[in-house]
CSV table of C-alpha atoms and ligand atoms in Angstrom, one decimal:
chain,number,residue,atom,x,y,z
N,1,MET,CA,188.1,12.7,27.6
N,2,ASN,CA,188.5,13.4,23.8
N,3,ASP,CA,186.7,15.8,21.6
N,4,SER,CA,183.9,13.4,20.6
N,5,THR,CA,183.2,12.6,24.2
N,6,LYS,CA,182.8,16.4,25.1
N,7,ALA,CA,180.5,16.9,22.0
N,8,ASN,CA,178.4,13.8,22.9
N,9,ASN,CA,175.0,14.6,24.5
N,10,LYS,CA,174.0,10.8,24.2
N,11,GLY,CA,176.2,9.8,26.9
N,12,THR,CA,178.2,6.4,27.0
N,13,ALA,CA,176.6,3.0,26.3
N,14,VAL,CA,178.0,-0.1,28.1
N,15,VAL,CA,177.8,-3.4,26.1
N,16,THR,CA,178.8,-6.7,27.8
N,17,GLY,CA,179.6,-9.6,25.4
N,18,ALA,CA,180.5,-7.1,22.7
N,19,SER,CA,183.3,-9.2,21.2
N,20,ALA,CA,180.8,-11.3,19.1
N,21,GLY,CA,177.1,-12.0,18.1
N,22,LEU,CA,174.6,-9.7,19.2
N,23,GLY,CA,176.9,-7.6,21.3
N,24,LYS,CA,178.9,-6.7,18.6
N,25,VAL,CA,176.0,-5.5,16.5
N,26,TYR,CA,174.6,-3.5,19.5
N,27,ALA,CA,178.1,-1.8,19.7
N,28,ASP,CA,177.8,-0.9,16.0
N,29,ARG,CA,174.3,0.4,16.1
N,30,LEU,CA,174.8,2.3,19.4
N,31,ALA,CA,178.1,4.0,18.0
N,32,GLN,CA,175.9,4.8,14.8
N,33,ARG,CA,173.4,6.5,17.1
N,34,GLY,CA,176.2,8.6,18.6
N,35,PHE,CA,176.9,6.9,22.0
N,36,ASP,CA,180.5,6.7,23.2
N,37,LEU,CA,181.0,3.0,24.2
N,38,VAL,CA,182.5,0.9,26.9
N,39,LEU,CA,182.9,-2.7,25.4
N,40,VAL,CA,183.3,-5.6,27.8
N,41,ALA,CA,184.3,-9.2,27.1
N,42,ARG,CA,187.2,-11.6,27.6
N,43,SER,CA,188.7,-11.6,24.1
N,44,GLN,CA,190.8,-8.5,24.2
N,45,ASP,CA,191.9,-8.8,20.4
N,46,LYS,CA,188.5,-8.8,19.2
N,47,LEU,CA,187.4,-5.9,21.4
N,48,GLU,CA,190.3,-3.8,20.3
N,49,SER,CA,189.7,-4.4,16.7
N,50,LEU,CA,186.0,-3.7,17.1
N,51,ALA,CA,186.7,-0.6,19.1
N,52,ALA,CA,189.4,0.7,16.4
N,53,GLY,CA,186.6,0.2,13.7
N,54,LEU,CA,184.0,2.0,15.6
N,55,ARG,CA,186.2,5.0,16.4
N,56,SER,CA,187.2,5.2,12.7
N,57,ASP,CA,183.6,4.6,11.4
N,58,TYR,CA,181.6,6.9,13.7
N,59,GLY,CA,184.1,9.1,15.6
N,60,VAL,CA,182.9,8.1,18.8
N,61,ALA,CA,185.0,7.4,22.0
N,62,VAL,CA,185.5,3.7,22.6
N,63,ARG,CA,187.2,2.0,25.5
N,64,THR,CA,187.4,-1.7,26.3
N,65,LEU,CA,187.2,-3.6,29.5
N,66,VAL,CA,188.7,-7.0,29.4
N,67,ALA,CA,186.9,-9.1,32.0
N,68,ASP,CA,185.7,-12.6,32.6
N,69,LEU,CA,182.3,-11.9,34.1
N,70,SER,CA,182.0,-15.3,35.6
N,71,ALA,CA,185.0,-14.4,37.8
N,72,GLU,CA,184.1,-12.3,40.9
N,73,THR,CA,187.2,-10.1,41.0
N,74,ASP,CA,186.7,-9.2,37.3
N,75,LEU,CA,182.9,-8.8,37.8
N,76,GLU,CA,183.6,-6.3,40.7
N,77,LYS,CA,186.2,-4.5,38.7
N,78,VAL,CA,183.6,-3.8,35.8
N,79,ALA,CA,180.9,-3.0,38.4
N,80,ALA,CA,183.1,-0.4,40.0
N,81,ASP,CA,184.2,0.9,36.7
N,82,ILE,CA,180.7,1.5,35.4
N,83,SER,CA,179.4,2.8,38.9
N,84,ALA,CA,182.3,5.5,38.8
N,85,ASP,CA,181.5,6.8,35.2
N,86,ALA,CA,179.0,9.4,35.4
N,87,SER,CA,178.8,9.5,31.5
N,88,ILE,CA,177.0,6.2,31.4
N,89,THR,CA,173.5,6.5,30.1
N,90,LEU,CA,172.8,3.0,28.8
N,91,LEU,CA,174.0,-0.6,29.6
N,92,VAL,CA,173.1,-3.5,27.6
N,93,ASN,CA,173.5,-6.7,29.7
N,94,ASN,CA,174.1,-9.0,26.7
N,95,ALA,CA,177.0,-11.3,27.7
N,96,GLY,CA,175.7,-14.9,27.9
N,97,ALA,CA,176.8,-18.4,28.0
N,98,SER,CA,174.9,-21.6,26.9
N,99,THR,CA,175.6,-25.3,27.3
N,100,LEU,CA,172.7,-27.4,25.9
N,101,GLY,CA,172.1,-31.1,26.6
N,102,SER,CA,170.8,-33.2,29.5
N,103,VAL,CA,171.2,-31.6,32.9
N,104,PHE,CA,172.7,-35.0,33.9
N,105,ASP,CA,175.7,-34.6,31.5
N,106,LEU,CA,176.2,-31.0,32.5
N,107,SER,CA,179.5,-30.4,34.3
N,108,ASP,CA,179.5,-28.3,37.5
N,109,ALA,CA,181.7,-25.7,35.6
N,110,LYS,CA,179.3,-25.3,32.7
N,111,ARG,CA,176.3,-25.0,35.0
N,112,ASP,CA,178.2,-22.4,37.1
N,113,GLU,CA,179.3,-20.5,34.1
N,114,MET,CA,175.6,-20.0,32.9
N,115,ASN,CA,174.5,-19.1,36.4
N,116,LYS,CA,177.4,-16.6,36.9
N,117,VAL,CA,177.4,-15.0,33.4
N,118,ASN,CA,173.6,-15.0,32.7
N,119,VAL,CA,172.4,-14.3,36.2
N,120,THR,CA,175.0,-13.1,38.8
N,121,ALA,CA,176.7,-10.7,36.3
N,122,LEU,CA,173.6,-9.2,34.9
N,123,VAL,CA,172.2,-8.7,38.4
N,124,ARG,CA,175.4,-7.1,39.7
N,125,LEU,CA,175.9,-4.8,36.8
N,126,SER,CA,172.2,-3.8,36.9
N,127,HIS,CA,172.7,-3.0,40.6
N,128,ALA,CA,175.7,-1.0,39.7
N,129,ILE,CA,174.0,1.4,37.3
N,130,VAL,CA,170.2,1.5,38.0
N,131,PRO,CA,170.4,3.3,41.1
N,132,GLN,CA,172.4,6.0,39.5
N,133,PHE,CA,170.0,6.2,36.5
N,134,LYS,CA,167.3,6.6,39.2
N,135,ALA,CA,169.1,9.4,40.9
N,136,ARG,CA,169.6,11.2,37.7
N,137,ASP,CA,166.0,10.2,36.3
N,138,ARG,CA,167.6,9.3,33.2
N,139,GLY,CA,169.2,6.1,31.6
N,140,THR,CA,168.4,2.8,29.8
N,141,LEU,CA,169.0,-0.6,30.9
N,142,ILE,CA,168.7,-3.4,28.3
N,143,ASN,CA,168.5,-6.9,29.6
N,144,ILE,CA,168.9,-9.9,27.1
N,145,GLY,CA,166.8,-12.8,27.9
N,146,SER,CA,165.5,-15.5,25.5
N,147,VAL,CA,162.3,-17.1,24.5
N,148,LEU,CA,163.9,-20.2,26.4
N,149,GLY,CA,163.1,-18.2,29.5
N,150,PHE,CA,159.4,-19.0,29.1
N,151,PHE,CA,159.8,-22.2,27.4
N,152,ASN,CA,161.9,-25.3,28.3
N,153,LEU,CA,163.4,-27.7,26.1
N,154,PRO,CA,164.7,-31.0,27.6
N,155,ILE,CA,168.1,-29.8,26.7
N,156,SER,CA,167.8,-26.2,28.1
N,157,THR,CA,167.0,-26.9,31.8
N,158,VAL,CA,169.8,-24.6,33.3
N,159,TYR,CA,169.9,-22.1,30.3
N,160,SER,CA,166.1,-21.7,30.6
N,161,GLY,CA,166.4,-21.3,34.4
N,162,THR,CA,168.9,-18.5,34.0
N,163,LYS,CA,166.8,-16.7,31.3
N,164,GLY,CA,163.5,-17.1,33.3
N,165,TYR,CA,165.5,-15.3,36.1
N,166,VAL,CA,166.5,-12.6,33.8
N,167,ALA,CA,162.9,-12.0,32.8
N,168,SER,CA,161.6,-12.1,36.2
N,169,PHE,CA,164.3,-9.7,37.6
N,170,THR,CA,164.0,-7.4,34.7
N,171,HIS,CA,160.0,-7.1,35.3
N,172,GLY,CA,160.9,-6.4,38.9
N,173,LEU,CA,163.1,-3.6,38.0
N,174,GLN,CA,160.5,-2.2,35.6
N,175,GLN,CA,158.1,-1.9,38.5
N,176,GLU,CA,160.8,-0.4,40.6
N,177,VAL,CA,161.5,2.5,38.1
N,178,ALA,CA,157.8,2.9,37.0
N,179,GLU,CA,157.6,6.3,38.4
N,180,THR,CA,160.8,7.6,36.8
N,181,LYS,CA,162.1,8.3,33.3
N,182,VAL,CA,164.5,5.5,33.6
N,183,VAL,CA,163.8,2.8,30.7
N,184,VAL,CA,164.3,-0.9,31.4
N,185,GLN,CA,163.8,-3.1,28.3
N,186,LEU,CA,163.6,-6.8,28.2
N,187,VAL,CA,164.7,-8.4,24.9
N,188,LEU,CA,163.7,-12.1,24.2
N,189,PRO,CA,165.4,-13.2,21.1
N,190,ALA,CA,164.5,-16.5,19.5
N,191,ALA,CA,167.2,-18.5,17.4
N,192,THR,CA,169.8,-16.2,16.2
N,193,ALA,CA,172.8,-16.9,14.0
N,194,THR,CA,175.7,-16.5,16.3
N,195,ASP,CA,178.6,-18.6,17.8
N,196,ILE,CA,176.6,-19.3,20.9
N,197,TRP,CA,175.0,-22.3,19.2
N,198,GLU,CA,178.4,-24.0,18.4
N,199,LYS,CA,179.6,-23.1,21.8
N,200,SER,CA,176.5,-24.8,23.3
N,201,GLY,CA,177.2,-28.0,21.8
N,202,VAL,CA,174.2,-27.8,19.5
N,203,PRO,CA,175.4,-26.6,16.0
N,204,ILE,CA,173.0,-24.0,14.3
N,205,THR,CA,172.7,-26.3,11.3
N,206,VAL,CA,170.4,-28.6,13.1
N,207,LEU,CA,167.7,-25.9,13.4
N,208,ASP,CA,165.3,-25.1,10.5
N,209,PRO,CA,167.0,-22.2,8.8
N,210,ALA,CA,163.6,-20.6,8.5
N,211,SER,CA,163.6,-20.3,12.3
N,212,VAL,CA,166.9,-18.5,12.5
N,213,MET,CA,167.3,-14.6,12.5
N,214,THR,CA,170.5,-12.8,11.6
N,215,PRO,CA,172.0,-10.9,14.6
N,216,GLU,CA,171.7,-7.7,12.6
N,217,ASP,CA,167.8,-8.1,12.3
N,218,CYS,CA,167.6,-9.1,15.9
N,219,VAL,CA,169.5,-6.0,17.3
N,220,ASP,CA,167.7,-3.6,14.8
N,221,ALA,CA,164.4,-5.0,15.8
N,222,ALA,CA,165.2,-4.7,19.4
N,223,LEU,CA,166.3,-1.2,19.2
N,224,ALA,CA,163.2,-0.3,17.0
N,225,GLY,CA,161.2,-1.8,19.9
N,226,LEU,CA,163.1,0.3,22.4
N,227,ASP,CA,162.4,3.5,20.3
N,228,LEU,CA,158.7,2.4,20.3
N,229,GLY,CA,158.7,2.3,24.2
N,230,GLU,CA,158.3,-1.5,24.4
N,231,ALA,CA,159.0,-2.9,27.8
N,232,VAL,CA,159.5,-6.2,26.3
N,233,THR,CA,160.7,-7.0,22.8
N,234,LEU,CA,160.3,-10.2,21.0
N,235,PRO,CA,162.1,-9.6,17.8
N,236,ALA,CA,160.6,-12.6,16.0
N,237,VAL,CA,157.0,-12.6,17.2
N,238,GLU,CA,154.5,-11.1,15.0
N,239,ASN,CA,151.6,-10.9,17.4
N,240,ALA,CA,152.9,-8.6,20.1
N,241,GLU,CA,149.6,-9.3,22.2
N,242,LEU,CA,150.8,-12.9,23.0
N,243,TYR,CA,153.3,-11.7,25.6
N,244,ALA,CA,150.7,-9.4,27.2
N,245,ALA,CA,148.3,-12.4,27.3
N,246,TYR,CA,151.0,-14.6,29.0
N,247,GLN,CA,151.6,-11.8,31.7
N,248,ALA,CA,147.8,-11.5,32.0
N,249,ALA,CA,147.5,-15.3,32.7
N,250,ALA,CA,150.3,-15.1,35.2
N,251,ALA,CA,148.6,-12.2,37.0
N,252,ALA,CA,145.2,-14.1,36.9
N,253,LEU,CA,147.1,-17.2,38.5
N,254,PHE,CA,148.6,-15.2,41.1
N,255,GLY,CA,145.2,-13.6,41.9
N,256,ALA,CA,143.8,-17.1,42.1
N,257,SER,CA,146.4,-18.3,44.5
N,258,GLN,CA,145.6,-15.6,47.3
N,259,ASN,CA,143.1,-17.8,48.9
N,260,GLY,CA,144.5,-19.1,52.1
N,261,LYS,CA,142.9,-22.3,51.9
N,262,PRO,CA,143.7,-25.6,49.9
N,263,ALA,CA,141.6,-25.9,46.7
N,264,SER,CA,138.5,-28.1,47.0
N,265,ARG,CA,140.0,-30.8,44.8
N,266,TYR,CA,142.4,-31.8,47.4
N,267,GLY,CA,139.5,-32.7,49.9
N,268,ILE,CA,141.1,-31.2,52.9
N,269,LYS,CA,138.4,-30.9,55.6
N,270,HIS,CA,138.6,-29.1,58.9
S,1,NAP,P1,177.8,-15.3,21.4
S,1,NAP,O1,178.0,-14.9,19.9
S,1,NAP,O2,178.4,-16.6,21.9
S,1,NAP,O3,178.5,-13.8,22.1
S,1,NAP,C1,178.5,-13.9,23.6
S,1,NAP,C2,179.3,-12.8,24.1
S,1,NAP,O4,179.4,-12.9,25.5
S,1,NAP,C3,180.7,-12.8,23.6
S,1,NAP,O5,181.0,-11.4,23.4
S,1,NAP,C4,181.5,-13.2,24.7
S,1,NAP,O6,182.6,-12.8,24.7
S,1,NAP,C5,180.6,-12.9,25.9
S,1,NAP,N1,180.9,-13.6,27.0
S,1,NAP,C6,180.5,-14.8,27.2
S,1,NAP,N2,181.0,-15.3,28.4
S,1,NAP,C7,181.6,-14.4,29.0
S,1,NAP,C8,182.3,-14.1,30.2
S,1,NAP,N3,182.6,-15.1,31.2
S,1,NAP,N4,182.9,-12.9,30.4
S,1,NAP,C9,182.8,-12.0,29.7
S,1,NAP,N5,182.1,-12.1,28.5
S,1,NAP,C10,181.5,-13.2,28.1
S,1,NAP,O7,176.3,-15.3,21.7
S,1,NAP,P2,175.0,-14.4,21.3
S,1,NAP,O8,174.1,-15.2,20.7
S,1,NAP,O9,175.5,-13.1,20.7
S,1,NAP,O10,174.5,-13.9,22.7
S,1,NAP,C11,174.3,-12.7,23.2
S,1,NAP,C12,173.0,-12.9,24.3
S,1,NAP,O11,171.9,-13.2,23.6
S,1,NAP,C13,173.3,-13.9,25.4
S,1,NAP,O12,172.8,-13.4,26.6
S,1,NAP,C14,172.3,-15.1,24.9
S,1,NAP,O13,171.9,-15.9,25.8
S,1,NAP,C15,171.2,-14.2,24.3
S,1,NAP,N6,170.4,-15.1,23.2
S,1,NAP,C16,171.0,-15.4,22.2
S,1,NAP,C17,170.2,-16.3,21.2
S,1,NAP,C18,170.8,-16.9,20.1
S,1,NAP,O14,170.1,-17.8,19.4
S,1,NAP,N7,172.0,-16.5,19.5
S,1,NAP,C19,168.9,-16.5,21.6
S,1,NAP,C20,168.2,-16.0,22.6
S,1,NAP,C21,169.1,-15.3,23.5
S,1,NAP,P3,184.2,-13.4,25.0
S,1,NAP,O15,184.0,-14.9,24.6
S,1,NAP,O16,185.1,-12.6,24.3
S,1,NAP,O17,184.2,-13.2,26.5
């Protein structure tokens, strides 16, 4: 433990997928806010160079965990590491994988990668830390979903499925910690200018530039949403009531399903 760690009362923030895109910006902004950091991704060189810059710019303690979150042994290693580190007060489950295109063209490996990184790792790491947050009655979990979690494109079948899971799981966690001081935020970015597009097979240049946000704006808005106490932050959506209306419609639909008998339009007679 170095001097900056001892002096730090914010604690340590873990950022998965910190080597690029949104995760890299989260790492910068959280360091700026005075958090020590644990940076997780596969690209050791990128993590080390980011860590060196953050130590020098902000004087915080930064350690790196090189891990492939789609690999069970690496995931368990990260889960065990963060469970054992009592200084952790914030986790950003940001790492994500995306391959877009028809589900019929999607290889088993690419489908599994999305399921493992976007869902299995996010769930495992949430489980590794939230019980500790709950026991301490302190801590913040930020899960990164996507607007494609509530809207399907024909090319986003599996990706949308994973992000729909993230939203549903995160809302469940929010209910589970409702009586505590633990904060769970769901962040739902729309198109943001990161490498994920190129990796997904759809270059960002095909999108209307007016629909694409910078990663800096996206993370700054998401952290502003966190500061405002938003449970769900949609950085690009002007009318914040829209998501509440969407959730209210889902609740009304659930209520309407609690009937115990087929709807009259099916003509089932007893
Ligand atoms: P990105 O630039 O491609 O960065 C993805 C990060 O995740 C990288 O640091 C990458 O690091 C890490 N990662 C990917 N697979 C990994 C694995 N198997 N193990 C460990 N780390 C892994 O993407 P981004 O746009 O910043 O995405 C961040 C999050 O935002 C994702 O959850 C994404 O789904 C979500 N999102 C993005 C957009 C958008 O338009 N950009 C929109 C909505 C939601 P390594 O390659 O070094 O492992």
